[in-house]
Coordinates of C-alpha atoms and ligand atoms in Angstrom, one line a residue:
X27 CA 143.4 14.1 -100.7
X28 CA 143.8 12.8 -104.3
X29 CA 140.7 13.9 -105.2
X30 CA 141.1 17.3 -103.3
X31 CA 144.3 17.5 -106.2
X32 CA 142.4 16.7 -109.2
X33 CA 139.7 19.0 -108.3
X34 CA 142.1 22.1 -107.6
X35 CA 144.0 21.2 -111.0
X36 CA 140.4 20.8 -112.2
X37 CA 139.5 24.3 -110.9
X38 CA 143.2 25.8 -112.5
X39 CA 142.2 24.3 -116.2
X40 CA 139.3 25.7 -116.1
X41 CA 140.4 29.2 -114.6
X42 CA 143.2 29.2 -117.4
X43 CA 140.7 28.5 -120.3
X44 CA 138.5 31.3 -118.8
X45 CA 140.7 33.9 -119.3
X46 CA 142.5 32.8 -122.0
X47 CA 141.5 35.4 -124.8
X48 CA 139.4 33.6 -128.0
X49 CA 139.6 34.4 -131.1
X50 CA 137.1 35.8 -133.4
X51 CA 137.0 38.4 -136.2
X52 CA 135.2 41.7 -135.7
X53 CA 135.0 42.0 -139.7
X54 CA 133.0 39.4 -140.1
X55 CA 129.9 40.9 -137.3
X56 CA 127.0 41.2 -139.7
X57 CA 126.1 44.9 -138.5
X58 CA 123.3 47.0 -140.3
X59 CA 123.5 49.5 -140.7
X60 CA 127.3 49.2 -142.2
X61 CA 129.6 51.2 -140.0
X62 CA 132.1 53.8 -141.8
X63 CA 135.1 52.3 -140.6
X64 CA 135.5 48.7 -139.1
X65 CA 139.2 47.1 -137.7
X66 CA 139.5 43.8 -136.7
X67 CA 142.1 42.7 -134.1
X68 CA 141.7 38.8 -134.0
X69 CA 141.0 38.8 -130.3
X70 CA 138.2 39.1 -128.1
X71 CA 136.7 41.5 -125.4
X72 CA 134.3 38.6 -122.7
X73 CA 131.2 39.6 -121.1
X74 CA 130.6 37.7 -117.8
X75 CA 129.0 38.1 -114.4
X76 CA 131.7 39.8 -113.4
X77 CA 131.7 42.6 -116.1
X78 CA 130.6 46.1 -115.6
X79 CA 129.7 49.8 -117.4
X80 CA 131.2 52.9 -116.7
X81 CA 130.1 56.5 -117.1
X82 CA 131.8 59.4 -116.2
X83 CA 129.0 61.7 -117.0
X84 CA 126.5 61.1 -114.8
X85 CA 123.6 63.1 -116.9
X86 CA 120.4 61.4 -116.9
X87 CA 121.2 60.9 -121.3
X88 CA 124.4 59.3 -120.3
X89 CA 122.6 57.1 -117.1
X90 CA 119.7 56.1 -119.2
X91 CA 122.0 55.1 -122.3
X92 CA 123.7 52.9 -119.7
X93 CA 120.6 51.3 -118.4
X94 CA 119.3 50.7 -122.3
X95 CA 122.9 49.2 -122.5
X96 CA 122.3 47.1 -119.4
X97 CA 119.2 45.8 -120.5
X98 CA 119.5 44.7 -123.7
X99 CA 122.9 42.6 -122.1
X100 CA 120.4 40.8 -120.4
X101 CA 118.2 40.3 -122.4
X102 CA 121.0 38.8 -125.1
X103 CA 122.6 36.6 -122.1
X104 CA 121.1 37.0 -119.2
X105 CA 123.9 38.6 -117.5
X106 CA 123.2 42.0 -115.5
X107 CA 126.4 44.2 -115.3
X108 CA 126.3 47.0 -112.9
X109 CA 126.6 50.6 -113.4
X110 CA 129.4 52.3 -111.9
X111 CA 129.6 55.9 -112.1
X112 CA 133.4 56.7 -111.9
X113 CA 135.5 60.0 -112.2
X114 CA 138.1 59.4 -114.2
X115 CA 138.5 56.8 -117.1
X116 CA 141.5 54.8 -116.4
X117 CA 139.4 51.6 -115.1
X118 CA 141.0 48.8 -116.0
X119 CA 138.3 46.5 -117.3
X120 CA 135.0 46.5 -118.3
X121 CA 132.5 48.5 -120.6
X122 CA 133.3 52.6 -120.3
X123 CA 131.2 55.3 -122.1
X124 CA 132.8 58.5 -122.3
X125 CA 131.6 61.9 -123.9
X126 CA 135.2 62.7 -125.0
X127 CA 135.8 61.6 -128.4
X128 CA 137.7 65.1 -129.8
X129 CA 136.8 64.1 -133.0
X130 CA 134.6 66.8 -134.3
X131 CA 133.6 64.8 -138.0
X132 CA 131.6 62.4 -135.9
X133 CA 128.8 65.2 -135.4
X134 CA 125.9 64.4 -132.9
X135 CA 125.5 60.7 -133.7
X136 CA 129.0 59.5 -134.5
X137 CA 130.7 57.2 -132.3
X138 CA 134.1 55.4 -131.5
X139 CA 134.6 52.2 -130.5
X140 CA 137.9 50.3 -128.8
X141 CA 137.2 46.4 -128.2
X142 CA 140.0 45.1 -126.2
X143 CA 140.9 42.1 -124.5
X144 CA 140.0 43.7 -121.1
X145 CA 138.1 46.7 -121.6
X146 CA 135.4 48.6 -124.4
X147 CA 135.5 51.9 -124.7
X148 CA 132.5 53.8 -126.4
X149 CA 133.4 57.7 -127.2
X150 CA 131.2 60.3 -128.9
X151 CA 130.5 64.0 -128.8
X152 CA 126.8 63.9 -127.4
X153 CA 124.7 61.2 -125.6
X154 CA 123.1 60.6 -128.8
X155 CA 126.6 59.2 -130.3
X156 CA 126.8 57.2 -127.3
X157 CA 123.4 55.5 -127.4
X158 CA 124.2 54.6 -131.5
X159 CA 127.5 53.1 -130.7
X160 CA 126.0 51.2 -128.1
X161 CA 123.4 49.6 -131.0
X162 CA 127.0 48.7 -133.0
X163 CA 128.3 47.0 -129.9
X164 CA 125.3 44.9 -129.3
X165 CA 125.0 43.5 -132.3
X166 CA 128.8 42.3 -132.0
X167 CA 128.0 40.3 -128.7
X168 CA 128.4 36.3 -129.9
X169 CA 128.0 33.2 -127.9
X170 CA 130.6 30.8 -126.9
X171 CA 130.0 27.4 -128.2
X172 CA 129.6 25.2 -125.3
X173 CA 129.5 28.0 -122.7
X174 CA 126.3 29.5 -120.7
X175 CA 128.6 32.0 -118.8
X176 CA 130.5 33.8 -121.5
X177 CA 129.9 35.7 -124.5
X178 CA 132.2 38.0 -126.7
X179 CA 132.5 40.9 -128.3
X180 CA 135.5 40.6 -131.1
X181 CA 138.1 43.2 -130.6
X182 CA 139.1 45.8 -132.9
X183 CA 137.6 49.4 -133.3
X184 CA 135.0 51.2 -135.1
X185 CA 134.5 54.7 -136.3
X186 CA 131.4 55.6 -137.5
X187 CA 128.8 58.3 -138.3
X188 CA 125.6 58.9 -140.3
X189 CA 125.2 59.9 -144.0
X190 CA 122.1 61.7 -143.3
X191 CA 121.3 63.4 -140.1
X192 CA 117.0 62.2 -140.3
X193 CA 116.3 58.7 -140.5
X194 CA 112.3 57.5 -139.7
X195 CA 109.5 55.8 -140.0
X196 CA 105.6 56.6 -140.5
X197 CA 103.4 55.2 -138.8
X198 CA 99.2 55.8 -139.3
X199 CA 97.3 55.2 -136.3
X200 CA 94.3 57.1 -137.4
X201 CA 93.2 54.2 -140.5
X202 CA 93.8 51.4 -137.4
X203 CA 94.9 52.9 -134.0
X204 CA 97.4 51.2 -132.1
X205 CA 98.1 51.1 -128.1
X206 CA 101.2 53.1 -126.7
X207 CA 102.9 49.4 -125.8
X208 CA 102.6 49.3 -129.9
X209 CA 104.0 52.3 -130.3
X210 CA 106.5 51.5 -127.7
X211 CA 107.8 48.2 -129.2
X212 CA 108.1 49.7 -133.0
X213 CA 110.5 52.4 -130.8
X214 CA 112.4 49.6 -129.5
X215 CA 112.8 47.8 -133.2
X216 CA 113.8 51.2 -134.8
X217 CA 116.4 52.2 -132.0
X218 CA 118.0 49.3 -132.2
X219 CA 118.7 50.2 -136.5
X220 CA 119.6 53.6 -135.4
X221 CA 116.4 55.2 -136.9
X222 CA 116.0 58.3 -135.3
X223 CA 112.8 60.0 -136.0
X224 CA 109.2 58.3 -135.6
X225 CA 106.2 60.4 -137.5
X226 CA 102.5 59.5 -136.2
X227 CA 99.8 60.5 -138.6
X228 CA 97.6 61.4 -136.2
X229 CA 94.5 62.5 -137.7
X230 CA 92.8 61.1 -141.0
X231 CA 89.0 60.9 -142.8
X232 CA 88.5 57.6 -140.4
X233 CA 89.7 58.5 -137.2
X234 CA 91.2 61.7 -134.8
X235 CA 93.4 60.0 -132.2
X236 CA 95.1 63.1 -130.2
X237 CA 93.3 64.3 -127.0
X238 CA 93.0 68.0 -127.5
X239 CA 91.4 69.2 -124.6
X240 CA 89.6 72.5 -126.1
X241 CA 88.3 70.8 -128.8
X242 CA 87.1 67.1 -126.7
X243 CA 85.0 65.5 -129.3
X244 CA 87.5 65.4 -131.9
X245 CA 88.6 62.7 -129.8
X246 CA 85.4 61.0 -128.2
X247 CA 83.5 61.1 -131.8
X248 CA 86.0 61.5 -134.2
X249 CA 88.4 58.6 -132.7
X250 CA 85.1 55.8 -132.0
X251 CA 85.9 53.8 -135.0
X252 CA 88.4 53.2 -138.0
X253 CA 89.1 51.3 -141.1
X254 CA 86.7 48.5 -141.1
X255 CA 84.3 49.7 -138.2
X256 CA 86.4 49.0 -134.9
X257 CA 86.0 50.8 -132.1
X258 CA 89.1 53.3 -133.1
X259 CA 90.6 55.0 -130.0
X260 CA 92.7 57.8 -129.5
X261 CA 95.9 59.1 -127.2
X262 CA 95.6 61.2 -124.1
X263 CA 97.5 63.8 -124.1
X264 CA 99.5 61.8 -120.8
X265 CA 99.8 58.8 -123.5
X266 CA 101.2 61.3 -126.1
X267 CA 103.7 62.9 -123.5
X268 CA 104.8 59.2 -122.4
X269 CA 105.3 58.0 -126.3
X270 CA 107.6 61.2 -126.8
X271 CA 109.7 60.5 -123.9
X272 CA 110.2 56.9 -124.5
X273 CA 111.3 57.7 -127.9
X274 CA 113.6 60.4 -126.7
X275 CA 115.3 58.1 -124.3
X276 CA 116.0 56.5 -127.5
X277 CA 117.3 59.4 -128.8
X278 CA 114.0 59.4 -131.2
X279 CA 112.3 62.6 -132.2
X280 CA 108.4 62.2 -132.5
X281 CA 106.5 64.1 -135.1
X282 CA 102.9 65.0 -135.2
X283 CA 101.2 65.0 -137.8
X284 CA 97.4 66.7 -138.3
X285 CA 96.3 65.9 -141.5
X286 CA 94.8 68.9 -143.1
X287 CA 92.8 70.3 -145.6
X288 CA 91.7 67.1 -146.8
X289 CA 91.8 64.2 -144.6
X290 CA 89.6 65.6 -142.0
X291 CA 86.3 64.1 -142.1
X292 CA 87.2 62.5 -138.6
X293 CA 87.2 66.3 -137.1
X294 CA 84.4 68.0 -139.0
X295 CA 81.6 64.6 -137.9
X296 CA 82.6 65.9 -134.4
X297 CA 82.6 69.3 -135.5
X298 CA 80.0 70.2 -138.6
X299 CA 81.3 74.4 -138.7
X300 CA 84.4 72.8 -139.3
X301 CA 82.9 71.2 -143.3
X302 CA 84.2 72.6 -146.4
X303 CA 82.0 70.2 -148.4
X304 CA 78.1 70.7 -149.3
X305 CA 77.4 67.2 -147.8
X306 CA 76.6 66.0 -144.2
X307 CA 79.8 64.3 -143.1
X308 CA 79.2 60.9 -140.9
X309 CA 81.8 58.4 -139.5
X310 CA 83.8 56.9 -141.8
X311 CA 85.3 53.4 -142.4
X312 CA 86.2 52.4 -145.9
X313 CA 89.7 53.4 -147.8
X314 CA 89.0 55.8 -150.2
X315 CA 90.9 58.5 -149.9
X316 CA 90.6 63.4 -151.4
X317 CA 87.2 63.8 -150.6
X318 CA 87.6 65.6 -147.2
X319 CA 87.8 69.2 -146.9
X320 CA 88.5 71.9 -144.3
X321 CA 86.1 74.9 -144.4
X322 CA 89.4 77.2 -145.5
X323 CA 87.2 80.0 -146.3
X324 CA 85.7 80.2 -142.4
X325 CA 87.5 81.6 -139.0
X326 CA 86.3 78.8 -137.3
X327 CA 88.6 76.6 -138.7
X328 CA 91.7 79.1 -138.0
X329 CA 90.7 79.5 -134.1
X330 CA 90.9 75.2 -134.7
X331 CA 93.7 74.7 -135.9
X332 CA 95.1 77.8 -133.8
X333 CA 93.6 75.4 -130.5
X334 CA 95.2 72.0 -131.8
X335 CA 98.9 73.2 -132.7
X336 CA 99.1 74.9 -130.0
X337 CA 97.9 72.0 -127.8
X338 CA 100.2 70.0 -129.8
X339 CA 103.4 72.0 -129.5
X340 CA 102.9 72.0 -125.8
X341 CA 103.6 68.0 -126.0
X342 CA 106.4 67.9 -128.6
X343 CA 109.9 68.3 -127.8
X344 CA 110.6 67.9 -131.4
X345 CA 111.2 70.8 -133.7
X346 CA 108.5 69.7 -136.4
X347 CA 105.0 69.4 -136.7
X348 CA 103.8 68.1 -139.8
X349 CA 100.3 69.6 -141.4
X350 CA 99.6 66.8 -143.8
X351 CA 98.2 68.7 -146.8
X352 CA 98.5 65.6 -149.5
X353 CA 95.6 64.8 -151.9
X354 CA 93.5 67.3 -150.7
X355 CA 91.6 66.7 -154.1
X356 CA 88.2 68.6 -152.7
X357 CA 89.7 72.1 -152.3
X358 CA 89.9 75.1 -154.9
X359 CA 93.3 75.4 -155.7
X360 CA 93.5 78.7 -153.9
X361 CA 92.0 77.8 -150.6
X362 CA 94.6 75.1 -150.8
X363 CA 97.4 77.4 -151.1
X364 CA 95.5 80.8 -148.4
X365 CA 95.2 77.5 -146.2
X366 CA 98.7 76.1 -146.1
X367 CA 100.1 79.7 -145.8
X368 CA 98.3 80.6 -142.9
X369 CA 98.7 77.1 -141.2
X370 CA 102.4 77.8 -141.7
X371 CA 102.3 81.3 -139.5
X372 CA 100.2 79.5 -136.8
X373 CA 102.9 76.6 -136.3
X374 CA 105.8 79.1 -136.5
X375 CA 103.9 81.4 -133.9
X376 CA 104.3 78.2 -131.7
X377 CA 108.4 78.1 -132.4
X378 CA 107.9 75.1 -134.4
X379 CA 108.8 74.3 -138.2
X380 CA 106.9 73.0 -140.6
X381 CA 106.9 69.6 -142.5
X382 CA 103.9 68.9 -145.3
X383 CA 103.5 66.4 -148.1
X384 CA 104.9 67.5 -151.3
X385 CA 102.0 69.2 -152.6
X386 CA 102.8 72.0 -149.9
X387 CA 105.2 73.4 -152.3
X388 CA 102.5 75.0 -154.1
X389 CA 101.9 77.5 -151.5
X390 CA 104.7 80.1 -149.9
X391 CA 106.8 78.1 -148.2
X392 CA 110.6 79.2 -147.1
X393 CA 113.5 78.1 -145.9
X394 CA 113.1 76.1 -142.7
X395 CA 110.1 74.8 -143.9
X396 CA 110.1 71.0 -145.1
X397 CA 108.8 69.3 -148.0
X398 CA 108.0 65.4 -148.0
X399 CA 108.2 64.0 -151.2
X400 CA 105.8 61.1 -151.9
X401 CA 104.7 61.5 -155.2
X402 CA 105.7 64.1 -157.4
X403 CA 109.5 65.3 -158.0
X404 CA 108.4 68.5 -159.7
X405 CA 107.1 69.4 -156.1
X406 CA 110.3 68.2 -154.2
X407 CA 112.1 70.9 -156.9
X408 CA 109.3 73.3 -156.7
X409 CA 109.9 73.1 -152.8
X410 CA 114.1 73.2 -153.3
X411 CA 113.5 76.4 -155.2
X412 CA 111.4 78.1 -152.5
X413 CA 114.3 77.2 -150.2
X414 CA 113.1 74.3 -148.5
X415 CA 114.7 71.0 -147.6
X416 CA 113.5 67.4 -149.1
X417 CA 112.6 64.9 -147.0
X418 CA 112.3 61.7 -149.0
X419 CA 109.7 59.1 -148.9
X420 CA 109.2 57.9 -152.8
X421 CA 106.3 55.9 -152.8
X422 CA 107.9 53.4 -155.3
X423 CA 110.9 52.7 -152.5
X424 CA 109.9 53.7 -149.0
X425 CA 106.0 52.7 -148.2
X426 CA 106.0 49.9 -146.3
X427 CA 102.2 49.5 -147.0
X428 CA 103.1 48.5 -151.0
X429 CA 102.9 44.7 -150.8
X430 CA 106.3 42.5 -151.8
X431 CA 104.6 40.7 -154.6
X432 CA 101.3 40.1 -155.9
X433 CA 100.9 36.9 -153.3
X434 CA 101.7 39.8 -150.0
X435 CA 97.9 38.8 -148.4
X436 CA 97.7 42.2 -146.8
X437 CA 99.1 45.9 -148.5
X438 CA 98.5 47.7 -151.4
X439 CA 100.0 48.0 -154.7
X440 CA 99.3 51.4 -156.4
X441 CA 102.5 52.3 -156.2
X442 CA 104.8 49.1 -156.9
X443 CA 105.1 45.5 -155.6
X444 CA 108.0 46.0 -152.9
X445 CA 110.4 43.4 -152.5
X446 CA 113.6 43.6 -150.3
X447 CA 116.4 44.2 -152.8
X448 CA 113.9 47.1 -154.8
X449 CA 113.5 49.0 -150.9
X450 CA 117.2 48.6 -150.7
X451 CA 118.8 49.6 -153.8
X452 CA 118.4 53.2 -154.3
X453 CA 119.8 56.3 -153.1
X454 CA 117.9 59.3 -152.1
X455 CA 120.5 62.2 -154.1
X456 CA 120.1 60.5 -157.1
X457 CA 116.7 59.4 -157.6
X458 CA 114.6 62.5 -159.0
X459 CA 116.7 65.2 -161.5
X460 CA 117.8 68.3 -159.3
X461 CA 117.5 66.5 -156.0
X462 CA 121.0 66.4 -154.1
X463 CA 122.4 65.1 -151.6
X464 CA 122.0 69.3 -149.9
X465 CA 118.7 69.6 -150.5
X466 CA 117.8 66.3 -148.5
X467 CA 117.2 66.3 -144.9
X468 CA 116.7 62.4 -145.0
X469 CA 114.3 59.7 -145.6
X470 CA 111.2 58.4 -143.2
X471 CA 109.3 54.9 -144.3
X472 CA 105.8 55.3 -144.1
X473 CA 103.1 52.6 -142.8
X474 CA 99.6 53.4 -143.5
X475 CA 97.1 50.9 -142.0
X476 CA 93.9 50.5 -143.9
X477 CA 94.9 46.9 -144.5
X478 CA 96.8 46.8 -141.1
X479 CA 95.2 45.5 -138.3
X480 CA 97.4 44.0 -136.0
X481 CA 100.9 43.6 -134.7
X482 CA 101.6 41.0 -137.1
X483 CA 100.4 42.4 -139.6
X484 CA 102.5 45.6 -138.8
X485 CA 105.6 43.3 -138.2
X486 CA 105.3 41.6 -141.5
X487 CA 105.3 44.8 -143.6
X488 CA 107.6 46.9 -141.5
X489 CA 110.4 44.1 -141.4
X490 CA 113.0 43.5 -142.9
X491 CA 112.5 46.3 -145.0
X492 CA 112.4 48.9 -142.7
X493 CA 116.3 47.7 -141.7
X494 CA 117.6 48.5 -145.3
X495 CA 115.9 51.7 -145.4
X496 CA 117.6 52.2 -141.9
X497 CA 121.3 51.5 -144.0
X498 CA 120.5 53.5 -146.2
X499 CA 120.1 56.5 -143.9
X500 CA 123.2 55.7 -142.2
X501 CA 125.6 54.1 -144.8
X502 CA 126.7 56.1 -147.7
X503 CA 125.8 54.8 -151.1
X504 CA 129.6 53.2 -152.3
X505 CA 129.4 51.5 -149.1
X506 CA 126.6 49.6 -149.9
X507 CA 125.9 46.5 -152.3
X508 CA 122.8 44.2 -151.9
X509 CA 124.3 40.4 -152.1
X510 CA 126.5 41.5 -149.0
X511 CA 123.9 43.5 -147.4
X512 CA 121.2 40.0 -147.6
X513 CA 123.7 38.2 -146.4
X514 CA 124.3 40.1 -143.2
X515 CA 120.6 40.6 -143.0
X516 CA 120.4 36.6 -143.1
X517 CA 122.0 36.5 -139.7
X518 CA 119.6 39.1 -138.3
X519 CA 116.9 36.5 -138.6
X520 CA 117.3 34.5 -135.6
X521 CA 117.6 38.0 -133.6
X522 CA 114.1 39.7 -135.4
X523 CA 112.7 35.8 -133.9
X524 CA 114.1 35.9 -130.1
X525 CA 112.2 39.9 -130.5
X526 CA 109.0 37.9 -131.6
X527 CA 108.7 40.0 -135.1
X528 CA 106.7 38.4 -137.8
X529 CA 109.3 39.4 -140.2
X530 CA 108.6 38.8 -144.2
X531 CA 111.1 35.5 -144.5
X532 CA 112.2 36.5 -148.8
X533 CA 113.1 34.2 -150.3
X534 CA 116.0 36.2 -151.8
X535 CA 117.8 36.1 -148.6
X536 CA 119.6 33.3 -147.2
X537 CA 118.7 32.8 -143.9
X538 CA 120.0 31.5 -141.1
Ligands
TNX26 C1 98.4 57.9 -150.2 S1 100.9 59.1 -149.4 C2 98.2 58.7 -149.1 C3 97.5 58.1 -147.9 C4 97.2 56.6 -148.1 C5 98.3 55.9 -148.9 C6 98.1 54.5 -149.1 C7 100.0 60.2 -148.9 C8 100.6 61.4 -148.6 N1 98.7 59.9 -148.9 O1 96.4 58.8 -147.5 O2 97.0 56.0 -146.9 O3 98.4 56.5 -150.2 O4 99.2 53.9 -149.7

């Protein structure tokens, strides 16, 4: 009997310390990228077994946000709350998602965010807003010392947008090819920053690696090796398909890119008519790059490109496919400029715009049309003038192929040694004369491979500075300041661990 006593007043401690709310203070979460707006309540919203998400829009965009939502719970605490579809919103407890947030200023990707005691509400005005708030909320989830069964999310609420509406990485597959599980994972990494755009460079001198099924060798001879003399590989058209929609579950748009009129020594070995140069092309595997050539002068090569864009658009749900046409150092200036202006009237006969590297300026591009400045800003401006938006990549800032400092044991350094505060401090609107903020659809981080072999590798150069590029895309420049932002990036070192990503551990950041 005694002991029946102590264990029921056992049982009632216990019970009362359970629901008892704790403490914590949502101001302090270390979130990247910074949200807009961010108010702490003192208290605590607690995830345990018994929690559960909401939806009241029962679109697969809503469903599948829910399940992401689900699974990265679990994966943070083991816990595997159930998803309820319900009709109207007044639930009392639990995690709700709602496509109501009457808030027009928070545009596609904005997102609210209520943490209470009993109950998180996410709002937004698409799916899309939804499935960014969700990456804000699970970076708030904490631990509770001493606890296996409970975590918290500190209460408050958050309102919060983007600064600019494209935010991406590159990433080369043609220098070294990577698997779609690869692909998959860098999706996973770049979601979870709110990056929303992932550009493959499909096709380079040392490798083709998109199945196009009227032209089949470009594939089965032009994607048998790469940098180095490895066996290469290539996409099916199936992987392709299954790399876009993972990414757009994500709410990440994938864009092709064929790299053309340079950059194409991979298709013209499978296909000689294709050879603007007066040599015999053959496999290639070293890193030199502008000595590649379309023949621009030659039908052929329009029926090809006609064949592959089409192919291409077929597969892409995105609005952009990219053409390449950088350092195409091999073709008359002319050709360059008759090639890139008929290119653009094929990919617009296939409803789709048209992103190049900055030296497409040159030729007669429009409005719509997209320049992507690596190099040169008298291109970006030449490209503003014609009407075209910016996209901005600045070599110096945004390749995640430059090496941190001279000891980096894989990268290059042409551009600049890389370290985290120089890919964090800058801001796109001011970094070339006549650039602004309206010109500039966004920024994208490139990764070529010719000195990236494997997943480490990629890790290592990719992270952490992909994250800061990520804030920067998201957080607007007077919101930013880099001895807070390494701080709060300290304490995303144990998570970029628990992912197994061989982040680049700077010393100029303090971590945890
Ligand atoms: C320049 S950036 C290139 C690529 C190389 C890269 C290496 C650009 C448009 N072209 O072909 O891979 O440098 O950093």
């Amino acid at each position: 009997m005694k002991n029946l006593i102590l264990a029921i007043i056992a049982l009632l401690v216990i019970m009362t310390a359970c629901s008892k709310p704790i403490p914590a203070d949502l101001s302090k979460v270390s979130f990247i990228p910074l949200p807009i707006e961010v108010m702490a309540t003192g208290s605590s919203y607690i995830i345990n077994q018994s929690t559960e998400v909401y939806v009241t829009d029962n679109s697969e965009e809503v469903l599948k946000t829910a399940g992401i939502l689900v699974e990265q719970i679990q994966l943070l605490t083991g816990l595997e709350p159930a998803i309820k579809v319900i009709r109207d919103s007044s639930v009392q407890e639990g995690i709700v998602l709602l496509l109501n947030a009457d808030d027009e200023s928070l545009g596609v990707e904005g997102y609210q965010l209520k943490m209470d005691e009993n109950r998180i509400t996410a709002r937004a005005n698409e799916p899309a807003g939804l499935f960014m708030g969700i990456q804000t909320l699970l970076q708030a989830v904490e631990p509770v010392e001493g606890d296996q069964t409970r975590w918290i999310v500190p209460s408050g609420s958050i309102r919060d947008y983007p600064e600019y509406g494209y935010r991406g990485a590159m990433l080369d597959v043609s220098r070294h090819f990577f698997s779609v599980d690869v692909v998959k994972r860098l999706i996973d990494q770049m979601s979870a920053y709110k990056l929303n755009t992932l550009h493959l460079h499909l096709s380079d001198d040392q490798g083709w690696r998109i199945e196009i099924k009227s032209w089949p060798k470009l594939t089965t001879i032009g994607g048998s090796t790469q940098v180095g003399g490895g066996e290469g590989g290539y996409y099916t058209q199936e992987d392709y398909r299954e790399i876009v929609q993972y990414a757009k579950d994500r709410f990440i748009t994938i864009i092709p890119e064929i790299d053309m009129p340079g950059h194409t020594n991979a298709a013209y070995v499978a296909y000689p008519e294709l050879n603007g140069t007066n040599k015999k092309a053959e496999l290639y595997t070293g890193m030199k790059v502008g000595f590649s050539t379309l023949n621009v002068r030659s039908q052929i090569t329009y029926d090809f490109v006609d064949d592959v864009i089409r192919e291409l658009s077929a597969i892409t749900t995105g609005d952009y496919i990219h053409i390449g046409g950088d350092e195409s150092h091999v073709t008359k200036y002319d050709d360059y400029v008759y090639f890139i202006n008929r290119v653009r009237q094929i990919v617009k006969k296939y409803n789709k715009k048209m992103i190049g590297w900055d030296e497409i300026a040159h030729a007669d591009i429009e409005s719509g049309d997209v320049v992507q400045y690596w190099a040169k800003g008298e291109n970006a401006l030449l490209g503003k003038q014609k009407g075209a938006k910016v996209l901005m990549s600045p070599a110096k800032r945004a390749y995640l192929d430059m090496q941190y400092d001279s000891t980096t044991h894989i990268g290059l350094h042409w551009a600049a040694y890389i370290e985290l505060d120089h890919a964090y401090e800058w801001e796109p609107s001011v970094l070339e004369t006549g650039i602004t903020k309206e010109d500039i659809l966004g920024l994208e981080s490139p990764l070529w491979t010719e000195t990236v072999v494997t997943t480490d590798d990629m890790d290592y150069l990719i992270f952490p500075r992909l994250i800061g590029h990520a804030e920067i895309g998201w957080t607007p420049v007077e919101k930013r300041n880099w001895d807070d932002y390494k701080q709060r990036l300290a304490n995303h070192g144990r998570l970029l661990e628990m992912k197994k990503i061989n982040f680049y551990r700077s010393k100029l950041v303090p971590w945890k």
